[in-house]
């Protein structure tokens, strides 16, 4: 997963503020009283671009667990990454130790973790 930030400027290499990427992922699982709990983690880095200025970069990370078409767990996190060196990449580690859902009867669970720029869309109300 890769996330690029150009701000409001045209998306050209000269206008790149930063690029974030995920390099590794892992998870561990445990079952207690009919529930499965997972600890999912990623390692990534923030690479500064030509328009970067040292600051804290807030990276939107989504963790989702699905079984077929059913979403069992979905949470958007905002990971603050202090990126104070404009000339070198900054590494970061993220983990969500509270991924929990009813233990499945089959091994048909998929776990997704990555950048989510769209965030949580507000629910639309329906007029009758």
CSV table of N, CA and C in Angstrom, one decimal:
chain,number,residue,atom,x,y,z
A,1,UNK,N,0.8,-1.2,0.0
A,1,UNK,CA,0.0,0.0,0.0
A,1,UNK,C,0.9,1.2,0.0
A,2,UNK,N,0.5,2.2,-0.8
A,2,UNK,CA,1.3,3.4,-1.0
A,2,UNK,C,0.3,4.6,-0.9
A,3,UNK,N,0.7,5.6,-0.2
A,3,UNK,CA,0.0,6.9,0.0
A,3,UNK,C,0.8,8.0,-0.4
A,4,UNK,N,0.4,8.8,-1.4
A,4,UNK,CA,1.1,10.0,-1.8
A,4,UNK,C,0.4,11.3,-1.5
A,5,UNK,N,1.1,12.3,-1.1
A,5,UNK,CA,0.5,13.6,-0.7
A,5,UNK,C,1.1,14.7,-1.5
A,6,UNK,N,0.3,15.4,-2.2
A,6,UNK,CA,0.7,16.5,-3.0
A,6,UNK,C,0.1,17.8,-2.5
A,7,UNK,N,-0.7,17.7,-1.4
A,7,UNK,CA,-1.4,18.8,-0.9
A,7,UNK,C,-2.5,19.2,-2.0
A,8,UNK,N,-2.7,20.5,-2.2
A,8,UNK,CA,-3.7,20.9,-3.2
A,8,UNK,C,-3.0,21.2,-4.5
A,9,UNK,N,-1.7,21.0,-4.7
A,9,UNK,CA,-1.0,21.3,-5.9
A,9,UNK,C,-1.2,20.2,-7.0
A,10,UNK,N,-0.8,20.5,-8.2
A,10,UNK,CA,-0.9,19.5,-9.2
A,10,UNK,C,0.0,18.3,-8.9
A,11,UNK,N,-0.5,17.1,-9.3
A,11,UNK,CA,0.2,15.9,-8.9
A,11,UNK,C,1.4,15.6,-9.8
A,12,UNK,N,2.5,16.3,-9.6
A,12,UNK,CA,3.7,16.1,-10.3
A,12,UNK,C,4.8,15.8,-9.3
A,13,UNK,N,5.9,15.2,-9.8
A,13,UNK,CA,7.0,14.8,-8.9
A,13,UNK,C,7.6,16.1,-8.1
A,14,UNK,N,7.6,17.2,-8.8
A,14,UNK,CA,8.1,18.4,-8.1
A,14,UNK,C,7.2,18.9,-6.9
A,15,UNK,N,5.9,18.5,-6.9
A,15,UNK,CA,5.0,19.0,-5.9
A,15,UNK,C,4.8,17.9,-4.8
A,16,UNK,N,5.5,16.8,-4.8
A,16,UNK,CA,5.3,15.8,-3.8
A,16,UNK,C,5.7,16.3,-2.5
A,17,UNK,N,4.8,16.2,-1.5
A,17,UNK,CA,5.1,16.5,-0.1
A,17,UNK,C,5.8,15.3,0.6
A,18,UNK,N,5.1,14.1,0.5
A,18,UNK,CA,5.7,12.9,1.0
A,18,UNK,C,5.0,11.7,0.4
A,19,UNK,N,5.6,10.6,0.5
A,19,UNK,CA,5.0,9.3,0.1
A,19,UNK,C,5.2,8.3,1.3
A,20,UNK,N,4.1,7.7,1.7
A,20,UNK,CA,4.1,6.7,2.7
A,20,UNK,C,3.9,5.3,2.1
A,21,UNK,N,4.6,4.4,2.7
A,21,UNK,CA,4.5,3.0,2.2
A,21,UNK,C,4.5,2.0,3.3
A,22,UNK,N,3.9,0.8,3.1
A,22,UNK,CA,3.9,-0.3,4.1
A,22,UNK,C,4.9,-1.3,3.6
A,23,UNK,N,5.8,-1.7,4.4
A,23,UNK,CA,6.9,-2.7,4.0
A,23,UNK,C,6.7,-4.1,4.6
A,24,UNK,N,6.1,-4.2,5.8
A,24,UNK,CA,5.8,-5.5,6.4
A,24,UNK,C,4.5,-5.5,7.1
A,25,UNK,N,4.0,-6.7,7.3
A,25,UNK,CA,2.8,-6.8,8.1
A,25,UNK,C,2.8,-8.1,8.9
A,26,UNK,N,2.1,-8.2,10.0
A,26,UNK,CA,2.1,-9.4,10.8
A,26,UNK,C,0.8,-9.5,11.6
A,27,UNK,N,0.5,-10.6,12.1
A,27,UNK,CA,-0.7,-10.7,13.0
A,27,UNK,C,-0.5,-11.9,13.9
A,28,UNK,N,-1.2,-11.9,15.0
A,28,UNK,CA,-1.2,-13.0,15.9
A,28,UNK,C,-2.7,-13.2,16.4
A,29,UNK,N,-3.1,-14.4,16.6
A,29,UNK,CA,-4.5,-14.7,16.9
A,29,UNK,C,-4.6,-15.5,18.2
A,30,UNK,N,-5.7,-15.2,18.9
A,30,UNK,CA,-6.0,-16.1,20.1
A,30,UNK,C,-7.5,-16.2,20.2
A,31,UNK,N,-8.0,-17.3,20.8
A,31,UNK,CA,-9.4,-17.5,20.9
A,31,UNK,C,-9.7,-17.6,22.4
A,32,UNK,N,-10.7,-16.8,22.8
A,32,UNK,CA,-11.2,-16.9,24.2
A,32,UNK,C,-12.7,-16.8,24.2
A,33,UNK,N,-13.3,-17.8,24.9
A,33,UNK,CA,-14.8,-17.8,25.1
A,33,UNK,C,-15.6,-17.5,23.8
A,34,UNK,N,-15.2,-18.2,22.7
A,34,UNK,CA,-16.0,-18.1,21.5
A,34,UNK,C,-15.6,-16.9,20.6
A,35,UNK,N,-14.7,-16.0,21.1
A,35,UNK,CA,-14.3,-14.9,20.3
A,35,UNK,C,-12.9,-15.0,19.8
A,36,UNK,N,-12.6,-14.5,18.6
A,36,UNK,CA,-11.2,-14.5,18.1
A,36,UNK,C,-10.7,-13.1,18.3
A,37,UNK,N,-9.5,-12.9,18.8
A,37,UNK,CA,-8.9,-11.6,19.0
A,37,UNK,C,-7.6,-11.7,18.2
A,38,UNK,N,-7.3,-10.6,17.5
A,38,UNK,CA,-6.1,-10.5,16.7
A,38,UNK,C,-5.4,-9.3,17.0
A,39,UNK,N,-4.1,-9.4,17.0
A,39,UNK,CA,-3.2,-8.2,17.1
A,39,UNK,C,-2.5,-8.1,15.7
A,40,UNK,N,-2.9,-7.1,15.0
A,40,UNK,CA,-2.3,-6.9,13.6
A,40,UNK,C,-1.4,-5.7,13.7
A,41,UNK,N,-0.3,-5.8,12.9
A,41,UNK,CA,0.7,-4.7,12.9
A,41,UNK,C,1.3,-4.6,11.5
A,42,UNK,N,1.8,-3.3,11.3
A,42,UNK,CA,2.5,-3.1,10.0
A,42,UNK,C,3.7,-2.2,10.4
A,43,UNK,N,4.7,-2.3,9.5
A,43,UNK,CA,5.9,-1.4,9.5
A,43,UNK,C,5.9,-0.6,8.2
A,44,UNK,N,6.2,0.6,8.3
A,44,UNK,CA,6.2,1.4,7.1
A,44,UNK,C,7.2,2.6,7.2
A,45,UNK,N,7.1,3.4,6.2
A,45,UNK,CA,8.0,4.6,6.2
A,45,UNK,C,7.4,5.8,5.5
A,46,UNK,N,7.8,6.9,5.9
A,46,UNK,CA,7.4,8.2,5.2
A,46,UNK,C,8.7,8.7,4.5
A,47,UNK,N,8.6,8.9,3.2
A,47,UNK,CA,9.7,9.4,2.4
A,47,UNK,C,9.4,10.8,2.0
A,48,UNK,N,10.2,11.8,2.4
A,48,UNK,CA,9.9,13.2,2.1
A,48,UNK,C,10.1,13.5,0.6
A,49,UNK,N,9.3,14.4,0.1
A,49,UNK,CA,9.4,14.8,-1.3
A,49,UNK,C,10.0,16.2,-1.3
A,50,UNK,N,10.1,16.8,-2.5
A,50,UNK,CA,10.6,18.1,-2.7
A,50,UNK,C,9.9,19.2,-1.9
A,51,UNK,N,8.6,19.1,-1.6
A,51,UNK,CA,7.8,20.1,-0.9
A,51,UNK,C,7.7,19.8,0.6
A,52,UNK,N,8.4,18.8,1.1
A,52,UNK,CA,8.2,18.4,2.5
A,52,UNK,C,8.9,19.4,3.4
A,53,UNK,N,8.2,19.6,4.5
A,53,UNK,CA,8.7,20.4,5.6
A,53,UNK,C,8.5,19.6,6.9
A,54,UNK,N,9.6,19.5,7.7
A,54,UNK,CA,9.5,18.7,8.9
A,54,UNK,C,8.2,19.0,9.8
A,55,UNK,N,7.5,17.9,10.1
A,55,UNK,CA,6.3,18.0,11.0
A,55,UNK,C,5.8,16.6,11.3
A,56,UNK,N,4.7,16.6,11.9
A,56,UNK,CA,4.0,15.3,12.2
A,56,UNK,C,3.1,14.9,11.1
A,57,UNK,N,3.3,13.8,10.5
A,57,UNK,CA,2.4,13.3,9.4
A,57,UNK,C,1.4,12.4,10.0
A,58,UNK,N,0.1,12.6,9.8
A,58,UNK,CA,-1.0,11.8,10.2
A,58,UNK,C,-1.4,10.8,9.1
A,59,UNK,N,-1.1,9.5,9.3
A,59,UNK,CA,-1.3,8.5,8.3
A,59,UNK,C,-2.7,7.8,8.6
A,60,UNK,N,-3.6,7.8,7.6
A,60,UNK,CA,-4.9,7.1,7.9
A,60,UNK,C,-4.7,5.6,7.6
A,61,UNK,N,-4.9,4.8,8.6
A,61,UNK,CA,-4.7,3.3,8.4
A,61,UNK,C,-6.0,2.6,8.8
A,62,UNK,N,-6.5,1.8,7.8
A,62,UNK,CA,-7.7,1.0,8.0
A,62,UNK,C,-7.4,-0.4,8.3
A,63,UNK,N,-8.0,-1.0,9.3
A,63,UNK,CA,-8.0,-2.4,9.6
A,63,UNK,C,-9.4,-3.0,9.4
A,64,UNK,N,-9.5,-4.0,8.5
A,64,UNK,CA,-10.8,-4.6,8.3
A,64,UNK,C,-10.7,-6.1,8.2
A,65,UNK,N,-11.7,-6.7,8.8
A,65,UNK,CA,-11.8,-8.2,8.7
A,65,UNK,C,-13.1,-8.6,8.1
A,66,UNK,N,-13.1,-9.4,7.0
A,66,UNK,CA,-14.3,-9.8,6.3
A,66,UNK,C,-14.4,-11.3,6.2
A,67,UNK,N,-15.6,-11.8,6.2
A,67,UNK,CA,-15.9,-13.2,6.0
A,67,UNK,C,-16.9,-13.2,4.9
A,68,UNK,N,-16.4,-13.6,3.7
A,68,UNK,CA,-17.3,-13.5,2.5
A,68,UNK,C,-17.6,-12.1,2.2
A,69,UNK,N,-18.9,-11.7,2.2
A,69,UNK,CA,-19.2,-10.3,2.0
A,69,UNK,C,-19.6,-9.6,3.3
A,70,UNK,N,-19.5,-10.2,4.4
A,70,UNK,CA,-19.8,-9.6,5.7
A,70,UNK,C,-18.6,-9.0,6.3
A,71,UNK,N,-18.7,-7.8,6.7
A,71,UNK,CA,-17.6,-7.1,7.4
A,71,UNK,C,-17.7,-7.4,8.9
A,72,UNK,N,-16.8,-8.1,9.5
A,72,UNK,CA,-16.8,-8.4,10.9
A,72,UNK,C,-16.2,-7.3,11.8
A,73,UNK,N,-15.2,-6.6,11.2
A,73,UNK,CA,-14.5,-5.6,12.0
A,73,UNK,C,-14.0,-4.5,11.0
A,74,UNK,N,-14.1,-3.3,11.3
A,74,UNK,CA,-13.5,-2.2,10.4
A,74,UNK,C,-13.3,-1.0,11.3
A,75,UNK,N,-12.1,-0.5,11.3
A,75,UNK,CA,-11.7,0.6,12.1
A,75,UNK,C,-10.7,1.4,11.4
A,76,UNK,N,-10.9,2.8,11.4
A,76,UNK,CA,-9.9,3.7,10.8
A,76,UNK,C,-9.1,4.3,11.9
A,77,UNK,N,-7.8,4.3,11.8
A,77,UNK,CA,-6.9,4.8,12.8
A,77,UNK,C,-6.2,6.0,12.1
A,78,UNK,N,-5.7,6.9,12.9
A,78,UNK,CA,-4.9,8.0,12.4
A,78,UNK,C,-3.6,7.9,13.2
A,79,UNK,N,-2.5,7.4,12.6
A,79,UNK,CA,-1.2,7.2,13.2
A,79,UNK,C,-0.4,8.5,13.0
A,80,UNK,N,0.0,9.1,14.1
A,80,UNK,CA,0.9,10.3,14.0
A,80,UNK,C,2.3,9.8,13.9
A,81,UNK,N,3.0,10.3,12.9
A,81,UNK,CA,4.4,9.9,12.7
A,81,UNK,C,5.2,11.2,12.7
A,82,UNK,N,6.1,11.4,13.7
A,82,UNK,CA,7.0,12.5,13.7
A,82,UNK,C,8.0,12.4,12.6
A,83,UNK,N,7.9,13.2,11.6
A,83,UNK,CA,8.9,13.2,10.5
A,83,UNK,C,9.7,14.5,10.5
A,84,UNK,N,10.8,14.5,11.2
A,84,UNK,CA,11.6,15.7,11.4
A,84,UNK,C,12.8,15.9,10.5
A,85,UNK,N,13.1,14.9,9.7
A,85,UNK,CA,14.2,15.0,8.8
A,85,UNK,C,13.7,15.0,7.4
A,86,UNK,N,13.9,16.1,6.7
A,86,UNK,CA,13.4,16.3,5.4
A,86,UNK,C,14.3,15.7,4.3
A,87,UNK,N,15.5,15.1,4.8
A,87,UNK,CA,16.4,14.5,3.8
A,87,UNK,C,16.5,13.0,3.9
A,88,UNK,N,15.7,12.4,4.8
A,88,UNK,CA,15.7,10.9,5.0
A,88,UNK,C,14.4,10.3,5.3
A,89,UNK,N,14.1,9.1,5.0
A,89,UNK,CA,12.9,8.4,5.3
A,89,UNK,C,12.7,8.2,6.9
A,90,UNK,N,11.5,8.3,7.3
A,90,UNK,CA,11.2,8.1,8.7
A,90,UNK,C,10.4,6.8,8.8
A,91,UNK,N,10.8,5.8,9.6
A,91,UNK,CA,10.1,4.6,9.8
A,91,UNK,C,9.0,4.7,10.9
A,92,UNK,N,8.0,3.9,10.7
A,92,UNK,CA,6.9,3.9,11.8
A,92,UNK,C,6.4,2.5,11.9
A,93,UNK,N,5.8,2.2,13.1
A,93,UNK,CA,5.2,0.9,13.4
A,93,UNK,C,3.8,1.2,13.9
A,94,UNK,N,2.8,0.5,13.4
A,94,UNK,CA,1.4,0.6,13.8
A,94,UNK,C,0.9,-0.7,14.2
A,95,UNK,N,0.1,-0.8,15.3
A,95,UNK,CA,-0.6,-2.0,15.6
A,95,UNK,C,-1.9,-1.7,16.2
A,96,UNK,N,-2.9,-2.6,15.9
A,96,UNK,CA,-4.2,-2.6,16.5
A,96,UNK,C,-4.3,-4.0,17.2
A,97,UNK,N,-4.2,-4.0,18.6
A,97,UNK,CA,-4.2,-5.2,19.3
A,97,UNK,C,-5.7,-5.6,19.7
A,98,UNK,N,-6.7,-4.9,19.3
A,98,UNK,CA,-8.0,-5.1,19.7
A,98,UNK,C,-9.0,-5.5,18.6
A,99,UNK,N,-8.5,-6.2,17.6
A,99,UNK,CA,-9.4,-6.7,16.5
A,99,UNK,C,-10.1,-8.0,17.1
A,100,UNK,N,-11.4,-7.9,17.3
A,100,UNK,CA,-12.1,-8.9,17.9
A,100,UNK,C,-13.4,-9.2,17.2
A,101,UNK,N,-13.8,-10.5,17.0
A,101,UNK,CA,-15.0,-10.9,16.3
A,101,UNK,C,-15.3,-12.3,16.7
A,102,UNK,N,-16.6,-12.8,16.6
A,102,UNK,CA,-17.0,-14.1,16.9
A,102,UNK,C,-16.1,-15.1,16.1
A,103,UNK,N,-15.7,-16.2,16.8
A,103,UNK,CA,-14.8,-17.2,16.2
A,103,UNK,C,-15.6,-17.8,15.0
A,104,UNK,N,-14.9,-17.8,13.8
A,104,UNK,CA,-15.6,-18.4,12.7
A,104,UNK,C,-15.6,-20.0,12.7
A,105,UNK,N,-16.6,-20.6,12.1
A,105,UNK,CA,-16.7,-22.0,12.0
A,105,UNK,C,-15.8,-22.6,10.9
A,106,UNK,N,-15.3,-21.8,10.0
A,106,UNK,CA,-14.4,-22.2,8.9
A,106,UNK,C,-13.3,-21.2,8.8
A,107,UNK,N,-12.2,-21.6,8.1
A,107,UNK,CA,-11.1,-20.8,7.9
A,107,UNK,C,-11.3,-19.9,6.7
A,108,UNK,N,-12.2,-19.0,6.8
A,108,UNK,CA,-12.5,-18.2,5.6
A,108,UNK,C,-12.6,-16.7,5.9
A,109,UNK,N,-11.7,-16.3,6.8
A,109,UNK,CA,-11.6,-14.9,7.2
A,109,UNK,C,-10.4,-14.2,6.4
A,110,UNK,N,-10.7,-13.0,6.0
A,110,UNK,CA,-9.6,-12.2,5.3
A,110,UNK,C,-9.4,-10.9,6.2
A,111,UNK,N,-8.1,-10.6,6.4
A,111,UNK,CA,-7.7,-9.4,7.1
A,111,UNK,C,-7.1,-8.4,6.1
A,112,UNK,N,-7.6,-7.2,6.1
A,112,UNK,CA,-7.0,-6.2,5.3
A,112,UNK,C,-6.5,-5.0,6.2
A,113,UNK,N,-5.3,-4.5,5.8
A,113,UNK,CA,-4.8,-3.4,6.6
A,113,UNK,C,-4.0,-2.6,5.5
A,114,UNK,N,-4.3,-1.3,5.5
A,114,UNK,CA,-3.7,-0.4,4.5
A,114,UNK,C,-4.1,1.0,4.7
A,115,UNK,N,-3.7,1.9,3.8
A,115,UNK,CA,-4.0,3.3,3.9
A,115,UNK,C,-5.5,3.5,3.4
A,116,UNK,N,-6.2,4.4,4.0
A,116,UNK,CA,-7.6,4.7,3.7
A,116,UNK,C,-7.7,6.2,3.7
A,117,UNK,N,-7.5,6.8,2.5
A,117,UNK,CA,-7.7,8.3,2.4
A,117,UNK,C,-9.1,8.7,2.4
A,118,UNK,N,-10.1,7.9,2.1
A,118,UNK,CA,-11.5,8.3,2.1
A,118,UNK,C,-12.1,8.4,3.4
A,119,UNK,N,-11.5,7.7,4.4
A,119,UNK,CA,-12.0,7.7,5.8
A,119,UNK,C,-13.4,7.1,5.9
A,120,UNK,N,-14.0,7.5,7.0
A,120,UNK,CA,-15.4,7.0,7.2
A,120,UNK,C,-16.4,8.0,6.6
A,121,UNK,N,-17.1,7.5,5.6
A,121,UNK,CA,-18.0,8.4,4.9
A,121,UNK,C,-19.3,8.5,5.8
A,122,UNK,N,-19.8,9.7,5.9
A,122,UNK,CA,-21.0,9.8,6.8
A,122,UNK,C,-22.2,9.0,6.2
A,123,UNK,N,-23.0,8.5,7.1
A,123,UNK,CA,-24.2,7.7,6.6
A,123,UNK,C,-25.2,8.7,6.1
A,124,UNK,N,-25.7,8.3,4.9
A,124,UNK,CA,-26.7,9.1,4.2
A,124,UNK,C,-28.1,8.8,4.8
A,125,UNK,N,-28.8,9.8,5.1
A,125,UNK,CA,-30.2,9.6,5.6
A,125,UNK,C,-31.1,9.5,4.5
A,126,UNK,N,-32.1,8.6,4.6
A,126,UNK,CA,-33.1,8.4,3.5
A,126,UNK,C,-34.4,9.2,3.9
A,127,UNK,N,-34.9,9.9,2.9
A,127,UNK,CA,-36.2,10.5,3.1
A,127,UNK,C,-37.3,9.6,2.6
A,128,UNK,N,-38.3,9.6,3.4
A,128,UNK,CA,-39.5,8.8,3.1
A,128,UNK,C,-40.5,9.5,2.2
